[in-house]
XYZ file of C-alpha atoms in Angstrom:
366
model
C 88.312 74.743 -96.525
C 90.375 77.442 -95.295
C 91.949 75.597 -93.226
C 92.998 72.984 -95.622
C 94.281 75.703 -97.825
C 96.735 76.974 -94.975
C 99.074 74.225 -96.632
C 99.744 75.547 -99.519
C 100.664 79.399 -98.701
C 99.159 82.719 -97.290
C 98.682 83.988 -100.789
C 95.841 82.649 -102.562
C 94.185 83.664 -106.086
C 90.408 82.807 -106.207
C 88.775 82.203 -109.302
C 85.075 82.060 -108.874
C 82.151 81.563 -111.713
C 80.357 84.747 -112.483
C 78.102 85.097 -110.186
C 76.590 81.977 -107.812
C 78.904 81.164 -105.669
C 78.899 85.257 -104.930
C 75.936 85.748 -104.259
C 75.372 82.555 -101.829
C 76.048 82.319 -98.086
C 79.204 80.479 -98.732
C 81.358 83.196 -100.376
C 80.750 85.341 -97.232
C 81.864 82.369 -94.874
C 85.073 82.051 -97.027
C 86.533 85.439 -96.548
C 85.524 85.084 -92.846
C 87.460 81.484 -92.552
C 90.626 83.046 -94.960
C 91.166 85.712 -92.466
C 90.813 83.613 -89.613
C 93.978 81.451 -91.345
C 95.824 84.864 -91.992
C 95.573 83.918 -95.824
C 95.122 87.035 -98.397
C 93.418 86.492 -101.099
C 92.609 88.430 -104.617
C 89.402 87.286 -106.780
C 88.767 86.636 -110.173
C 85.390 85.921 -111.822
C 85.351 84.063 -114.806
C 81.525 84.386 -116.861
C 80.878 82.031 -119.338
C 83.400 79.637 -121.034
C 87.355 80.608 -120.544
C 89.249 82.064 -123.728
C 92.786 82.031 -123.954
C 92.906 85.783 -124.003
C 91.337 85.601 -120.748
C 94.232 83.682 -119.003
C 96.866 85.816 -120.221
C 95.251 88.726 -118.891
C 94.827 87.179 -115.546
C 98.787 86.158 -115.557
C 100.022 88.831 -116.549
C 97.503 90.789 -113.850
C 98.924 88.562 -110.849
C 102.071 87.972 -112.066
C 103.544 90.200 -109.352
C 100.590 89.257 -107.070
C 103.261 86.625 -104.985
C 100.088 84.306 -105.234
C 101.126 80.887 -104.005
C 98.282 78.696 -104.339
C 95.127 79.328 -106.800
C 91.778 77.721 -106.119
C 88.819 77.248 -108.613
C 85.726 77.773 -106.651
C 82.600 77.085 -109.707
C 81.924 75.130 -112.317
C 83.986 73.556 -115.246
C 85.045 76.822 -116.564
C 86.307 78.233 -113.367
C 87.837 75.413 -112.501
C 89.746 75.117 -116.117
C 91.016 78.646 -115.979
C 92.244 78.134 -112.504
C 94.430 75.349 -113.858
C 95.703 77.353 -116.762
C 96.308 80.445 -114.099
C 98.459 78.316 -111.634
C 100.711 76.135 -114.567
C 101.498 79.808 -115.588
C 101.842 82.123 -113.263
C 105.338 80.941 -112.335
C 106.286 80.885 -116.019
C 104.853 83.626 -117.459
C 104.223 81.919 -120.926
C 101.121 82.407 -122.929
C 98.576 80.097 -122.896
C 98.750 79.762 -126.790
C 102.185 78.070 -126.542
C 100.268 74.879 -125.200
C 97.272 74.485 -126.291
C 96.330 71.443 -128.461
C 96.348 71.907 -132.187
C 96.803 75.459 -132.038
C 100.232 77.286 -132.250
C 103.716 76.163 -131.483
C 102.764 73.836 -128.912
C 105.520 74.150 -127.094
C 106.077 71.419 -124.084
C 104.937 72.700 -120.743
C 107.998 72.475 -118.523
C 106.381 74.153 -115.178
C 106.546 74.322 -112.562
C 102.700 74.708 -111.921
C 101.787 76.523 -108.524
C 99.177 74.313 -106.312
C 95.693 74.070 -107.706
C 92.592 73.690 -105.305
C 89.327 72.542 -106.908
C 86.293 73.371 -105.441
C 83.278 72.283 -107.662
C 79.682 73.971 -107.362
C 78.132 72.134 -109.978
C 77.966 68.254 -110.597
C 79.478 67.550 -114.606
C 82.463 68.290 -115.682
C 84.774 66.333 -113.421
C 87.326 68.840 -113.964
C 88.837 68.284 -110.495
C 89.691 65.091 -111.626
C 91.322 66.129 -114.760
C 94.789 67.292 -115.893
C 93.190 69.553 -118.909
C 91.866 72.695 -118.880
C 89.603 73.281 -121.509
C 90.011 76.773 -123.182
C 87.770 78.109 -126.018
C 87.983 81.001 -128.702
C 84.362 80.911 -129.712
C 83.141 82.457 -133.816
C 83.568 81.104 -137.189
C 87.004 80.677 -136.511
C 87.403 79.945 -133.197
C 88.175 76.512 -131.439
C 87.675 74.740 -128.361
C 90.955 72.839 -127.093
C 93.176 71.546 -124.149
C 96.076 72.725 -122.336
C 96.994 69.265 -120.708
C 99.691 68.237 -118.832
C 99.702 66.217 -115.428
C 101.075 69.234 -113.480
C 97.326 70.583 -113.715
C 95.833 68.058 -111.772
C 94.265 69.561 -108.486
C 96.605 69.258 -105.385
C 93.253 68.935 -103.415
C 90.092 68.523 -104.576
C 87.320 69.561 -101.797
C 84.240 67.872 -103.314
C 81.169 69.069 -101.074
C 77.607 68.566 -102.403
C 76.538 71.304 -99.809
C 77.850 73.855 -102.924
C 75.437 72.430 -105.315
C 72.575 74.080 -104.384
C 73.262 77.854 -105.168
C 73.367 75.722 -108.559
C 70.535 77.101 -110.989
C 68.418 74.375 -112.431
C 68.997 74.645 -116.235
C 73.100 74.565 -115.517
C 72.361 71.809 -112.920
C 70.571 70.040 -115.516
C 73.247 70.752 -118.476
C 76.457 69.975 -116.188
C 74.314 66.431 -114.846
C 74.184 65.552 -118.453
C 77.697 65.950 -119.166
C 78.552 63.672 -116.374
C 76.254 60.885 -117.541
C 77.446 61.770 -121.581
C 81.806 61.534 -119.903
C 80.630 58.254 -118.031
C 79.040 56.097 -120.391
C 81.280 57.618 -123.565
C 84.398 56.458 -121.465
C 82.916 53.409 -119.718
C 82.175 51.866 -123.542
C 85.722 53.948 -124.873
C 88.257 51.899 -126.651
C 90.853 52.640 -123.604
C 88.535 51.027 -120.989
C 90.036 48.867 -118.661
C 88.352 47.258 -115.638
C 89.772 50.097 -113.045
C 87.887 52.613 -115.188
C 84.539 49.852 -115.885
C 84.452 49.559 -111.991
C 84.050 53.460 -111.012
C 82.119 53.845 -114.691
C 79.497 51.344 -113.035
C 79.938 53.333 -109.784
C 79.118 56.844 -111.184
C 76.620 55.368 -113.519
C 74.620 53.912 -110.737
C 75.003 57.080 -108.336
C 73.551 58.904 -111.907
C 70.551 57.416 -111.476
C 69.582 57.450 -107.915
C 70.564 61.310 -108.236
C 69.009 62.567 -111.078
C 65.646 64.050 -112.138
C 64.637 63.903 -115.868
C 63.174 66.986 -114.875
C 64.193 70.756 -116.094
C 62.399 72.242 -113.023
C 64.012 69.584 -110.517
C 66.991 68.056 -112.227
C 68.421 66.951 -109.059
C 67.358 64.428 -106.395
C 69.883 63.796 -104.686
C 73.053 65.983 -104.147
C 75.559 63.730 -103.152
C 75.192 60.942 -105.668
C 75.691 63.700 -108.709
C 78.413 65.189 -106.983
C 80.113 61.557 -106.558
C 79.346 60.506 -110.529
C 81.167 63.594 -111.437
C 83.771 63.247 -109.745
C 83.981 59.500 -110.850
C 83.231 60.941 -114.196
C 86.439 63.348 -114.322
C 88.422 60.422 -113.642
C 87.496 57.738 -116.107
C 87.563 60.301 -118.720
C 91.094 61.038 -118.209
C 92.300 57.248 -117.738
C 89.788 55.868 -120.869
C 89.189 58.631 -123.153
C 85.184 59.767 -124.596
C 83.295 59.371 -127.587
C 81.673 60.658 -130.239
C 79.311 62.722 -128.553
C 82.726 65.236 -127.015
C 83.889 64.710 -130.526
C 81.271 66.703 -132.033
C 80.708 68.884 -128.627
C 83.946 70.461 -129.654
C 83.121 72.261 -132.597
C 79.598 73.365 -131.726
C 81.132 74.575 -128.688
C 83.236 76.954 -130.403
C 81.083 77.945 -133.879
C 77.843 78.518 -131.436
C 76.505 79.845 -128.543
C 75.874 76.428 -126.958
C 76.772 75.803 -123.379
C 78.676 72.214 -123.484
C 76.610 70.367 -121.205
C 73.509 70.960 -122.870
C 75.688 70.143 -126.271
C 76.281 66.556 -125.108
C 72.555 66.058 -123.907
C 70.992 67.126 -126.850
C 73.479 64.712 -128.991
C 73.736 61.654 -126.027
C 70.547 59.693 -127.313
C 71.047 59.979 -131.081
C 75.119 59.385 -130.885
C 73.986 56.364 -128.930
C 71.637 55.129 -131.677
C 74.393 55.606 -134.308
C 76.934 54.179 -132.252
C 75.007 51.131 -131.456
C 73.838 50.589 -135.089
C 77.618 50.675 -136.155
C 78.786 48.296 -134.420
C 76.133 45.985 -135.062
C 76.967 46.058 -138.946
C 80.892 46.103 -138.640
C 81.738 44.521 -135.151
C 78.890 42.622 -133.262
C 80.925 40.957 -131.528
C 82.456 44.635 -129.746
C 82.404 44.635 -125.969
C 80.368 47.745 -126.246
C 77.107 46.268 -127.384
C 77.165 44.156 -123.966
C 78.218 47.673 -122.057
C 75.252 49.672 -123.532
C 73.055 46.716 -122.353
C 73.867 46.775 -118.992
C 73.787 50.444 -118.697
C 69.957 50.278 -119.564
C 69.570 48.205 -116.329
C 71.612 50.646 -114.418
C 69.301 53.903 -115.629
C 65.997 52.314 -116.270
C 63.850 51.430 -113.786
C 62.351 48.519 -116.126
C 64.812 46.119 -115.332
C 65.162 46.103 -119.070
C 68.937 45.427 -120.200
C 69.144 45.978 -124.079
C 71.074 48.534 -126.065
C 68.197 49.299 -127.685
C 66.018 50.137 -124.357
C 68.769 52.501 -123.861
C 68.710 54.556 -127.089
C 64.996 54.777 -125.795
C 65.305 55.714 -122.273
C 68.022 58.238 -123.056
C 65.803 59.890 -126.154
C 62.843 59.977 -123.412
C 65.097 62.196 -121.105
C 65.824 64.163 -124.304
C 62.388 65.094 -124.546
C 61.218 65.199 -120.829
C 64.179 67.717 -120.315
C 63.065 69.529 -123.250
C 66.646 69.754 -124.538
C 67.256 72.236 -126.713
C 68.273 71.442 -130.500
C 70.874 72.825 -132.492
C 69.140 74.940 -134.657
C 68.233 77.642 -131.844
C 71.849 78.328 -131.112
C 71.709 79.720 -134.666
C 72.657 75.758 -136.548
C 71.594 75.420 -140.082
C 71.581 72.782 -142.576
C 74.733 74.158 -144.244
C 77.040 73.928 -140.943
C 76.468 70.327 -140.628
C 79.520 68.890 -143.162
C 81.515 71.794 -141.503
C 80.745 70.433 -138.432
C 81.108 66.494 -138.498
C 84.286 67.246 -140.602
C 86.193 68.670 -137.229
C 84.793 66.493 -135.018
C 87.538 64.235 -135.185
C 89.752 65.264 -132.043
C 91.040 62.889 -129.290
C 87.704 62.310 -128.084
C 86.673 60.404 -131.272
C 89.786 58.886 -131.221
C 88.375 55.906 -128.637
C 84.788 55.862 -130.054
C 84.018 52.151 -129.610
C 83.679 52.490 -133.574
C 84.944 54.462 -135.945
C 82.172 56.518 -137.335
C 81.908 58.259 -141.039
C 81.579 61.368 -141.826
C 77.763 60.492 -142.967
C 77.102 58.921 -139.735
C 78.168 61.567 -138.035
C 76.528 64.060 -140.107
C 73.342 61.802 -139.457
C 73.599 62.488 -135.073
C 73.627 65.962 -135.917
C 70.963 66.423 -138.353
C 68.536 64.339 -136.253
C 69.177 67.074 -133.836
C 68.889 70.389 -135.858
């Protein structure tokens, strides 16, 4: 990696996760390789999701740093606050201005500095994106998107070596969100058959890789990293579903880390998606996609929608997913709840769902 990074400068801002990547053998070999190139480097470690408060700090700390390059070394929410870092360091501009639905949303006019992604985990795709997700978490906080295409990665160094300083439970959350961002944007209303071909790709890889298993999530390395990656990209060409549409919310009212957001919802959005189209378009291509996906996960050879709503409620329970309740969910939150679930992720649903139906997914999970 060092190496590759020599490109882009011989000033380089890392932005790690909180703690992992640290801790592992890697980090060590890193600094050794950096100094080898002649690159400096300053770190930043980013726990948890990233706030907006948290990338204005981190400008405004570097922003006479002369960094030339920044590179997200983590997970999702390293590698989203990376990209929000490197579109602003050269501009100096809160992240506030941008975001999606909140403030002036002012056009982003860059120019971005390079970003290099370097995923550890295996579900968000975000080195495939051109968002960065930032979140203001409470009663009124929000989860949204600073997007623009200057965000995407310059390089992407996808190595499934990183994976395994991975702790289970996020291995198993972040796995989920990869199968949730491939089959919401393989059966999306933007699909095309560029996206369908790398949806059947990841899909497939999905399933020889993972382990309905909390313990063991993983069973092979490689084909999870490959159906995120895979994942990050169809998202951002087809669009998701219903199960990011409600993700969003609970994301930002409650203590509930995405990944395991969109497994605990995946089965019964399925179910409710599926019965929905049945009643008001059965003749939707994505009552034929659903079907075929069963015969990509399943080991039954069994190709019905139906068989899988089952398999995927089977991995609910296997993984013993938590439900919403015991990230502090109640009854009451529920209208609150499917009421703002109607961002651009619910925009290419395959159907458009109520507010009942909605309401319905995430009752069956409280």
């Amino acid at each position: 990696m060092p190496l590759a990074l020599a490109a882009f400068g011989r000033r380089a801002l890392l932005v790690t996760g909180g703690r992992s990547f640290l801790v592992s053998p890697h980090w060590q070999r890193l600094q050794q390789g950096l100094d080898r190139q002649g690159i400096e480097w300053e770190q930043l470690g980013i726990a948890g999701e990233p706030g907006p408060e948290q990338v204005d700090r981190a400008v405004a700390r570097f922003a006479d740093a002369s960094i030339e390059m920044v590179v997200g070394i983590g997970g999702g929410s390293a590698l989203d606050a990376a990209k929000a870092i490197a579109a602003l360091l050269p501009t100096g501009r809160s992240v506030l201005d941008h975001l999606e639905g909140v403030g002036p949303q002012l056009p982003y006019e860059g120019p971005a500095l390079p970003f290099i992604a370097v995923p550890t985990t295996a579900g968000t795709g975000s080195e495939m994106t051109r968002n960065a997700v930032l979140t203001r978490p409470g009663s009124d906080g929000f989860k949204k998107s600073f997007r623009d295409e200057r965000l995407l990665a310059r390089l992407a160094l996808v190595d499934p070596q990183l994976l395994h300083s991975c702790p289970p439970r996020v291995m198993l959350g972040n796995a989920l969100d990869a199968l949730t961002q491939l089959l919401e944007s393989y059966v999306a209303t933007r699909a095309s058959a560029f996206t369908d071909a790398l949806a059947e790709s990841g899909l497939r890889a999905f399933a020889a890789g993972f382990r309905a298993d909390p313990q063991r999530p993983v069973g092979d390395y490689s084909c999870l990293a490959y159906a995120s990656m895979l994942s990050g990209i169809c998202l951002a060409q087809a669009g998701l579903g219903s199960v990011h549409g409600m993700a969003s919310p609970l994301g930002a009212w409650f203590p509930i880390p995405h990944g395991l957001a969109c497994g605990t919802l995946l089965a019964e959005a399925t179910r409710v998606n599926v019965q929905a189209l049945r009643e008001r378009n059965p003749e939707s291509p994505a009552l034929a996609k659903y079907a075929r996906v069963a015969g990509w996960l399943g080991d039954d050879g069994c190709s019905d929608a139906d068989a899988l709503v089952t398999l995927l409620s089977e991995w609910t329970g296997r993984c013993n997913l938590p439900r919403l309740a015991s990230f502090g969910m109640v009854e009451a939150d529920i209208e609150r709840v499917a009421a703002a679930s109607g961002g651009s992720s619910m925009k290419t649903n395959p159907v458009v769902l109520t507010l009942d139906e909605i309401a319905t997914v995430l009752h069956r999970r409280l």
